[in-house]
mmCIF file with all atom_site columns, C-alpha atoms in Angstrom:
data_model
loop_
_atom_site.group_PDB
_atom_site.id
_atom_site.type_symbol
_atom_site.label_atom_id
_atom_site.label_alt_id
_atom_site.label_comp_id
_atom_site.label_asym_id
_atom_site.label_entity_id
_atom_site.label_seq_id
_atom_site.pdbx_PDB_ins_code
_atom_site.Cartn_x
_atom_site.Cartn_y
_atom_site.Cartn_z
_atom_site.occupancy
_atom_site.B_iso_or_equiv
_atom_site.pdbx_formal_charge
_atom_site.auth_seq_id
_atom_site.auth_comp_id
_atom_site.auth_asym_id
_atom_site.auth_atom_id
_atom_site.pdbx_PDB_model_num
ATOM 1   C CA . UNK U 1 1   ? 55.806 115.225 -49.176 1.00 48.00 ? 1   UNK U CA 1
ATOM 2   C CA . UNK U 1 2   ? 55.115 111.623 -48.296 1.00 51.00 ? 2   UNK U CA 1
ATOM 3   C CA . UNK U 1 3   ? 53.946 111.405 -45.080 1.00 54.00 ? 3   UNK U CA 1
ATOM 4   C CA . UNK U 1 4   ? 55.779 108.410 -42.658 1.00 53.00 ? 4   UNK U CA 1
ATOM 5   C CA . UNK U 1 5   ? 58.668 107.779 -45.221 1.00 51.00 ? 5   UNK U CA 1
ATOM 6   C CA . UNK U 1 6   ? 61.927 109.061 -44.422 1.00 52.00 ? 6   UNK U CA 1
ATOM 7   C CA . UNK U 1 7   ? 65.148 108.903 -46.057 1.00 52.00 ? 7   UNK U CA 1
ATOM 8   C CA . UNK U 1 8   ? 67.879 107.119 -44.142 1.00 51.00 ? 8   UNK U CA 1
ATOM 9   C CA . UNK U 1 9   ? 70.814 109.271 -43.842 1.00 51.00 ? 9   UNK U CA 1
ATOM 10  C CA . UNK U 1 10  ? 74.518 107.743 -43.657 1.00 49.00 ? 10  UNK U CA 1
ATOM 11  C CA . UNK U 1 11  ? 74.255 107.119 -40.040 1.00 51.00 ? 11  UNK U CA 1
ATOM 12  C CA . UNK U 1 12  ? 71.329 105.557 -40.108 1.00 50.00 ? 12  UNK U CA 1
ATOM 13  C CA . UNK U 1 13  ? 71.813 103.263 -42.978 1.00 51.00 ? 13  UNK U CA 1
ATOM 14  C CA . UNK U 1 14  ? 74.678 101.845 -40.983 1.00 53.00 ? 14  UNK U CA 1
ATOM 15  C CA . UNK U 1 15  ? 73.175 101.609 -37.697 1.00 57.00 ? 15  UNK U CA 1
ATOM 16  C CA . UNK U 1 16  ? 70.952 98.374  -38.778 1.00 65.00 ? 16  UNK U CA 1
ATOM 17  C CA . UNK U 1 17  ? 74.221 96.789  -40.021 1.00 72.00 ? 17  UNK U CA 1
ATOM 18  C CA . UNK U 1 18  ? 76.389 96.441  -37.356 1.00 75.00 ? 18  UNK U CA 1
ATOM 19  C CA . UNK U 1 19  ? 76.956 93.525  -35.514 1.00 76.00 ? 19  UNK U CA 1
ATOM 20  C CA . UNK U 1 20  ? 75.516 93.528  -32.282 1.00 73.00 ? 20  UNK U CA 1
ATOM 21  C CA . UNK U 1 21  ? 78.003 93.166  -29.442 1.00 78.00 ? 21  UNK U CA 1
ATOM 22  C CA . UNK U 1 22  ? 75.526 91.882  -26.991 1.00 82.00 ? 22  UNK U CA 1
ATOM 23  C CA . UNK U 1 23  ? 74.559 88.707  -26.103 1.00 82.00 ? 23  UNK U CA 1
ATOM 24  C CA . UNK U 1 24  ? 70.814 87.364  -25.562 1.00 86.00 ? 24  UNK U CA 1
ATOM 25  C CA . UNK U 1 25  ? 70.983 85.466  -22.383 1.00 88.00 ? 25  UNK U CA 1
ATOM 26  C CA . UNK U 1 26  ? 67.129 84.698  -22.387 1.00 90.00 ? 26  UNK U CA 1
ATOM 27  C CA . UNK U 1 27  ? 67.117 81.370  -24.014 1.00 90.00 ? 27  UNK U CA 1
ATOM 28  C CA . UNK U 1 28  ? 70.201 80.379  -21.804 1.00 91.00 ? 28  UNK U CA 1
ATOM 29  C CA . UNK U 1 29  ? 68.383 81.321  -18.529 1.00 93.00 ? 29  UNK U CA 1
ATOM 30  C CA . UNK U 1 30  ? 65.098 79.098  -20.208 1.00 94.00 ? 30  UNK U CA 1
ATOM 31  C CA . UNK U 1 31  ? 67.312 76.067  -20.459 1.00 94.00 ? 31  UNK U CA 1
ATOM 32  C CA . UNK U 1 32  ? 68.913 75.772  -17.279 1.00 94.00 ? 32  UNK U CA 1
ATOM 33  C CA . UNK U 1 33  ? 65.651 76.060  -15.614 1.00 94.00 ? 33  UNK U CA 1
ATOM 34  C CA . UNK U 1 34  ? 64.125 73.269  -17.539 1.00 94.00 ? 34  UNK U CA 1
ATOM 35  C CA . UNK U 1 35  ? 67.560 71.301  -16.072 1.00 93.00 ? 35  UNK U CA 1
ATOM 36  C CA . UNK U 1 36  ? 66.874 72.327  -12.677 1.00 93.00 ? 36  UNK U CA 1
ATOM 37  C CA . UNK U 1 37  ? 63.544 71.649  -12.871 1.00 92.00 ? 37  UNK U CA 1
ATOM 38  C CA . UNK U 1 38  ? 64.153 68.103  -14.184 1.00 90.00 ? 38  UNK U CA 1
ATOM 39  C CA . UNK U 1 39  ? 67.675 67.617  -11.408 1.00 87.00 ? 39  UNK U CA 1
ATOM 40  C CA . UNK U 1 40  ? 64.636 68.872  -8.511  1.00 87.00 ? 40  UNK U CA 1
ATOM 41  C CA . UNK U 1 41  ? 62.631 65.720  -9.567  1.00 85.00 ? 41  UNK U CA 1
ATOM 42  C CA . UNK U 1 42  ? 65.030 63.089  -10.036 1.00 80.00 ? 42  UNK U CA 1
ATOM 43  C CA . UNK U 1 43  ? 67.298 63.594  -7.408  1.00 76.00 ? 43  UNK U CA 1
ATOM 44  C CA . UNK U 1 44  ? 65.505 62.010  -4.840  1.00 68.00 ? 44  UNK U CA 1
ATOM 45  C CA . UNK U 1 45  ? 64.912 58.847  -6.939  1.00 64.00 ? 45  UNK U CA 1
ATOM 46  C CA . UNK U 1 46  ? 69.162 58.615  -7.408  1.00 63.00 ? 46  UNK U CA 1
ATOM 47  C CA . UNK U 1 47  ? 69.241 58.218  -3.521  1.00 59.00 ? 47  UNK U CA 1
ATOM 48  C CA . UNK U 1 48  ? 68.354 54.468  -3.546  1.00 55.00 ? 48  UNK U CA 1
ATOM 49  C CA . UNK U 1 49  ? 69.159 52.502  -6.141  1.00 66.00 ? 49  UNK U CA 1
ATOM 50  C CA . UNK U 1 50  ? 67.822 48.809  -4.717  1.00 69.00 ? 50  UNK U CA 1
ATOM 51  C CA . UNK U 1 51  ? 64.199 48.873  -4.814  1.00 68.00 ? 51  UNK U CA 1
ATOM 52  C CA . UNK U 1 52  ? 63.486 48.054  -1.406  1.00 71.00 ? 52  UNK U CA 1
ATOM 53  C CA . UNK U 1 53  ? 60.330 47.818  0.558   1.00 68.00 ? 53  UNK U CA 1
ATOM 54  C CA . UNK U 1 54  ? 61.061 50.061  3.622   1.00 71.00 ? 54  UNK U CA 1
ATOM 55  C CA . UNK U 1 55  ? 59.207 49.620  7.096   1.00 75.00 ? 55  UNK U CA 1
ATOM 56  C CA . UNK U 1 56  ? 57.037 52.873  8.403   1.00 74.00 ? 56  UNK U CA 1
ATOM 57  C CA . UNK U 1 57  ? 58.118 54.538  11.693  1.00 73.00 ? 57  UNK U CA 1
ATOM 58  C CA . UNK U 1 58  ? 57.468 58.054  12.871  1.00 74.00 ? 58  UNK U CA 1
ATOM 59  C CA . UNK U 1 59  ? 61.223 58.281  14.039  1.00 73.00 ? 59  UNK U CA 1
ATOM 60  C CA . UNK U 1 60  ? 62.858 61.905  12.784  1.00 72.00 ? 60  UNK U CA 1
ATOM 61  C CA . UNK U 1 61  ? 64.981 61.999  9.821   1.00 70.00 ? 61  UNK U CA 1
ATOM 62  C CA . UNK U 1 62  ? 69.005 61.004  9.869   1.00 65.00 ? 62  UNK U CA 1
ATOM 63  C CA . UNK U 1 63  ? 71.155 63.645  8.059   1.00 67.00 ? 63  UNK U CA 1
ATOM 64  C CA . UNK U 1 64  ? 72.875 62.790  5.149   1.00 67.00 ? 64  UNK U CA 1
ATOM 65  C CA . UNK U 1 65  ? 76.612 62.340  5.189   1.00 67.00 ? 65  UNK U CA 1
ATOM 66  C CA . UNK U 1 66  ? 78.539 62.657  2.045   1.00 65.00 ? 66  UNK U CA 1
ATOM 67  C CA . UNK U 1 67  ? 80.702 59.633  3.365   1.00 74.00 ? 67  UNK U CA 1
ATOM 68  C CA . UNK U 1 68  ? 78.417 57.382  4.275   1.00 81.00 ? 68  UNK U CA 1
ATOM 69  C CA . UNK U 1 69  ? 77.802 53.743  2.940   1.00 86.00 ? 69  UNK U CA 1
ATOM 70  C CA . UNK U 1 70  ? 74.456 52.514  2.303   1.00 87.00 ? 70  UNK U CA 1
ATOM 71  C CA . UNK U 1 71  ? 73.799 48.559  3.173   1.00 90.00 ? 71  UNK U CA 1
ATOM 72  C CA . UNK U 1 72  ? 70.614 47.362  1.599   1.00 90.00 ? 72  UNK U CA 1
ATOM 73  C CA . UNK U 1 73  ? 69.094 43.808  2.083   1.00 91.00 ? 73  UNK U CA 1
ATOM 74  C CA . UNK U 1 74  ? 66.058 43.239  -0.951  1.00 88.00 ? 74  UNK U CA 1
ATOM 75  C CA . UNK U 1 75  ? 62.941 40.921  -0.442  1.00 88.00 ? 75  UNK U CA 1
ATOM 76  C CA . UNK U 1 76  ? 65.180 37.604  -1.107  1.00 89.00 ? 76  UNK U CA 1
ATOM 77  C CA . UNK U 1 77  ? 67.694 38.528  1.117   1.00 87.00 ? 77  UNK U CA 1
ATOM 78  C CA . UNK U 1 78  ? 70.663 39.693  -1.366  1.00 90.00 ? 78  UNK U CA 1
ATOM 79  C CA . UNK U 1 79  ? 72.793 41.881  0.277   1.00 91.00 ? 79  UNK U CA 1
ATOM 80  C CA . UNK U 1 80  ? 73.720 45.271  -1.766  1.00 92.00 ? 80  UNK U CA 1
ATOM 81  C CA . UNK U 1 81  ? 76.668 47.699  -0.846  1.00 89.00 ? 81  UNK U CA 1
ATOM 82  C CA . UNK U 1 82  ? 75.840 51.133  -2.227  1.00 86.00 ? 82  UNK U CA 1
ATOM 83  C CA . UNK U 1 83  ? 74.378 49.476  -5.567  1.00 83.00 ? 83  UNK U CA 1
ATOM 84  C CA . UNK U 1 84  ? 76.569 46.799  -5.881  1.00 87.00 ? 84  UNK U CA 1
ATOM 85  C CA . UNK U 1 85  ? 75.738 43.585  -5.418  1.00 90.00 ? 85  UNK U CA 1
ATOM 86  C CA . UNK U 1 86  ? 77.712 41.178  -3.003  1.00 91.00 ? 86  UNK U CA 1
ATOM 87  C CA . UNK U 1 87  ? 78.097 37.574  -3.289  1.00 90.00 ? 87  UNK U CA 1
ATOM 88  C CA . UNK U 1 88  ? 76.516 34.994  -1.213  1.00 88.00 ? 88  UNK U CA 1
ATOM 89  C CA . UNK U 1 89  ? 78.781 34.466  1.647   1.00 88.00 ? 89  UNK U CA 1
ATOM 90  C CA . UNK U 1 90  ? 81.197 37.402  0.749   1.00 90.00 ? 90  UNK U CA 1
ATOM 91  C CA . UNK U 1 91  ? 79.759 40.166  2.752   1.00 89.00 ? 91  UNK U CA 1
ATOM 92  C CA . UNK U 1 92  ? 82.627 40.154  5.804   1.00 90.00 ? 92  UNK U CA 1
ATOM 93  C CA . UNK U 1 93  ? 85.114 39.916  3.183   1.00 91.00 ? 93  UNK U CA 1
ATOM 94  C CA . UNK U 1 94  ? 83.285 42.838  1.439   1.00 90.00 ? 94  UNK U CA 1
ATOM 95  C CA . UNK U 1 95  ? 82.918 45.286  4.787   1.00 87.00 ? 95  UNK U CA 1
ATOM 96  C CA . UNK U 1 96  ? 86.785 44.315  5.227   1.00 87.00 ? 96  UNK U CA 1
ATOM 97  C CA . UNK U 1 97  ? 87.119 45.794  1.813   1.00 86.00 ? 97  UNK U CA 1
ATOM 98  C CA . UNK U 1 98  ? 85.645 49.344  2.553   1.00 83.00 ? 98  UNK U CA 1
ATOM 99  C CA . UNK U 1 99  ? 87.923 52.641  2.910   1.00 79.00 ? 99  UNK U CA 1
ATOM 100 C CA . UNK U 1 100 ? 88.538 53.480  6.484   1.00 75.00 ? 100 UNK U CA 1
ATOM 101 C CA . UNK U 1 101 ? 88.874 57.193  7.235   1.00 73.00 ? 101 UNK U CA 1
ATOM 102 C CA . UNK U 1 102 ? 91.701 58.298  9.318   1.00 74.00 ? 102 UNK U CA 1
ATOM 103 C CA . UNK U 1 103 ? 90.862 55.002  11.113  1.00 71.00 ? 103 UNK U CA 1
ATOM 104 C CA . UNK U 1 104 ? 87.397 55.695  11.843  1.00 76.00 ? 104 UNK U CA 1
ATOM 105 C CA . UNK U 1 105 ? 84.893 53.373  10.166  1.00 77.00 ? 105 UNK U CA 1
ATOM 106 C CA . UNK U 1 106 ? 82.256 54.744  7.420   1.00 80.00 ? 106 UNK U CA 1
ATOM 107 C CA . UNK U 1 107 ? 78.480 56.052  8.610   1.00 84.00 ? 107 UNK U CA 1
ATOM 108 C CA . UNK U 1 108 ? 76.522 52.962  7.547   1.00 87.00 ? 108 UNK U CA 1
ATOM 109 C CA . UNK U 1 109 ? 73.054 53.090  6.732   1.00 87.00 ? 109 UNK U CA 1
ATOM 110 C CA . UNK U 1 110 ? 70.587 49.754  6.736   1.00 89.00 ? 110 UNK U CA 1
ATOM 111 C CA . UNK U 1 111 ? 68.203 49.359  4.314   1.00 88.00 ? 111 UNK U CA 1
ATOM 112 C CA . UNK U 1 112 ? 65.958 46.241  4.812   1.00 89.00 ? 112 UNK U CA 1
ATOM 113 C CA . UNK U 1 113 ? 62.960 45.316  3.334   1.00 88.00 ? 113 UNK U CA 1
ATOM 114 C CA . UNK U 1 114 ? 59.568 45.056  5.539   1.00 85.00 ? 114 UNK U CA 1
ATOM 115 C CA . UNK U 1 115 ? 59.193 41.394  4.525   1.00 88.00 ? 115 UNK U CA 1
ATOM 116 C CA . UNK U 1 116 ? 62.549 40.216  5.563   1.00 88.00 ? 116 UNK U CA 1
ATOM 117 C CA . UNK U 1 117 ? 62.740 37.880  8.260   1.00 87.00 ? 117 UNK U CA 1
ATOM 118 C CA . UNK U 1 118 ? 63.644 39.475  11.566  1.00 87.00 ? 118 UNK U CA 1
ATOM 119 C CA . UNK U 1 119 ? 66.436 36.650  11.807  1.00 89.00 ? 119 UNK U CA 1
ATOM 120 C CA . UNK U 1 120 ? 68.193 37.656  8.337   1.00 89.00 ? 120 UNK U CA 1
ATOM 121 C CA . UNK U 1 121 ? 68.157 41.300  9.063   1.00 89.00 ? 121 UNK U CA 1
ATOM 122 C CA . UNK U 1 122 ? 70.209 40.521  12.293  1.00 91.00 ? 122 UNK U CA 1
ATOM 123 C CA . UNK U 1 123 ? 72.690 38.611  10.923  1.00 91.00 ? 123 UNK U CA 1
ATOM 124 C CA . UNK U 1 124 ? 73.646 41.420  8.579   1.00 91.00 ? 124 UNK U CA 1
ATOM 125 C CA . UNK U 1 125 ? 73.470 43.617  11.558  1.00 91.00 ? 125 UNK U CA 1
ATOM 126 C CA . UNK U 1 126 ? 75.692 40.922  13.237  1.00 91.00 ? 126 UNK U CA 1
ATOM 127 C CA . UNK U 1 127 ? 78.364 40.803  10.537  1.00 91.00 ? 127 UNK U CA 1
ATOM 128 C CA . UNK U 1 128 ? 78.262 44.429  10.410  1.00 90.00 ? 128 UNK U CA 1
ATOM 129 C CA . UNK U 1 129 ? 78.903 44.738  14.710  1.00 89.00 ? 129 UNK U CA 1
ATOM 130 C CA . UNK U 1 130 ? 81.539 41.950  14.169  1.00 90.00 ? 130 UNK U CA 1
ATOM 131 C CA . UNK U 1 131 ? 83.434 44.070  11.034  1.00 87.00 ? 131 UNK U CA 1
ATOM 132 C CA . UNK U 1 132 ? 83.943 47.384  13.790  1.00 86.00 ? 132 UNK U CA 1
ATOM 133 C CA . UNK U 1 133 ? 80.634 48.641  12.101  1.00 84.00 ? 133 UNK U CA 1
ATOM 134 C CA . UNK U 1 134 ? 78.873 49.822  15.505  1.00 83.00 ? 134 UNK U CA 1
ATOM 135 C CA . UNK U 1 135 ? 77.055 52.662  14.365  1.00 82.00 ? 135 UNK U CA 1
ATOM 136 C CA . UNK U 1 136 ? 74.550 51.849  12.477  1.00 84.00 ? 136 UNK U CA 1
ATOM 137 C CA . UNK U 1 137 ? 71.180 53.894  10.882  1.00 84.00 ? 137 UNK U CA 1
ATOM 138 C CA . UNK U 1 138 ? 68.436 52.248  9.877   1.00 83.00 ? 138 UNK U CA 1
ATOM 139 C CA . UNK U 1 139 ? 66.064 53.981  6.982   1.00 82.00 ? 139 UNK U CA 1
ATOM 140 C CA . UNK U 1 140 ? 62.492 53.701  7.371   1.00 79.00 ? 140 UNK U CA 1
ATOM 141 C CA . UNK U 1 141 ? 59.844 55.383  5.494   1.00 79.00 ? 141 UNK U CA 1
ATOM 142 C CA . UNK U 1 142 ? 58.286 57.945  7.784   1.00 74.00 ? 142 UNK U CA 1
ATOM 143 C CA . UNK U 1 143 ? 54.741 57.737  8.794   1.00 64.00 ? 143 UNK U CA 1
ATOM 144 C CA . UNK U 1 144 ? 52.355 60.635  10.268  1.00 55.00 ? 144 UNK U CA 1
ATOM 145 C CA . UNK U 1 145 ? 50.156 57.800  11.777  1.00 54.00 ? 145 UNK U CA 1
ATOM 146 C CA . UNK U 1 146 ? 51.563 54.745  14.442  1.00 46.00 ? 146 UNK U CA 1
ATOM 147 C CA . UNK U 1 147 ? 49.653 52.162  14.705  1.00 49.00 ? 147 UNK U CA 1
#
């Protein structure tokens, strides 16, 4: 009598050759939270896609609304819709161009560099005013400390 050997019967013998009908969901779950880990960091760099120089203020935040149209002005002045650039002197033809919603015009959001001229930032916000744009947001980067 050999002691820890043991003869596989019929059953047995067949048991370790089926096909398993389960699935092993461990390496799935592994993977998507690598992807949410890597969709956590890199959605807040998707939210601006003009590198822009933002002023600080200690004002509270503005919600985000899923129609609303970002206006960014960069360091030279170049005026961005969203991401897209717009010509130089085609910006009222551009707002004329955006989709109206059930009349009402789109949330706009200004974006405007710190180093802008006070004067240039104004005229954008006077084109905007003169388009039917009167509500207007503008994005600063908030600041525990006022000076």
């Amino acid at each position: 009598m050999a002691m820890g050997l043991h003869r596989a019967g019929a059953r047995g013998g067949n048991r370790a050759r089926t096909p398993m009908a389960e699935i092993n969901v461990t390496p799935l779950v592994d993977v998507m939270l690598v992807l949410l880990i890597i969709f956590m960091v890199t959605a807040p760099l998707m939210t601006a896609g003009v590198p822009v120089d933002l002023p600080d203020s200690r004002a509270n935040a503005v919600d985000q609304e899923p129609d609303q149209i970002t206006i960014s002005v960069d360091q030279e002045g170049y005026i961005f819709i969203d991401d897209a650039p717009v010509p130089v002197g085609g910006f009222p033809q551009a707002l004329a161009a955006l989709p109206q919603n059930d009349g009402k015009p789109p949330l706009i959001t200004l974006r405007a560099d710190k180093s802008l001229d006070y004067g240039r930032v104004m005229a954008v916000m006077g084109e905007l005013n003169r388009a039917g744009f009167n509500s207007i947001s503008l994005v600063t980067n908030s600041s525990v400390t006022a000076p």
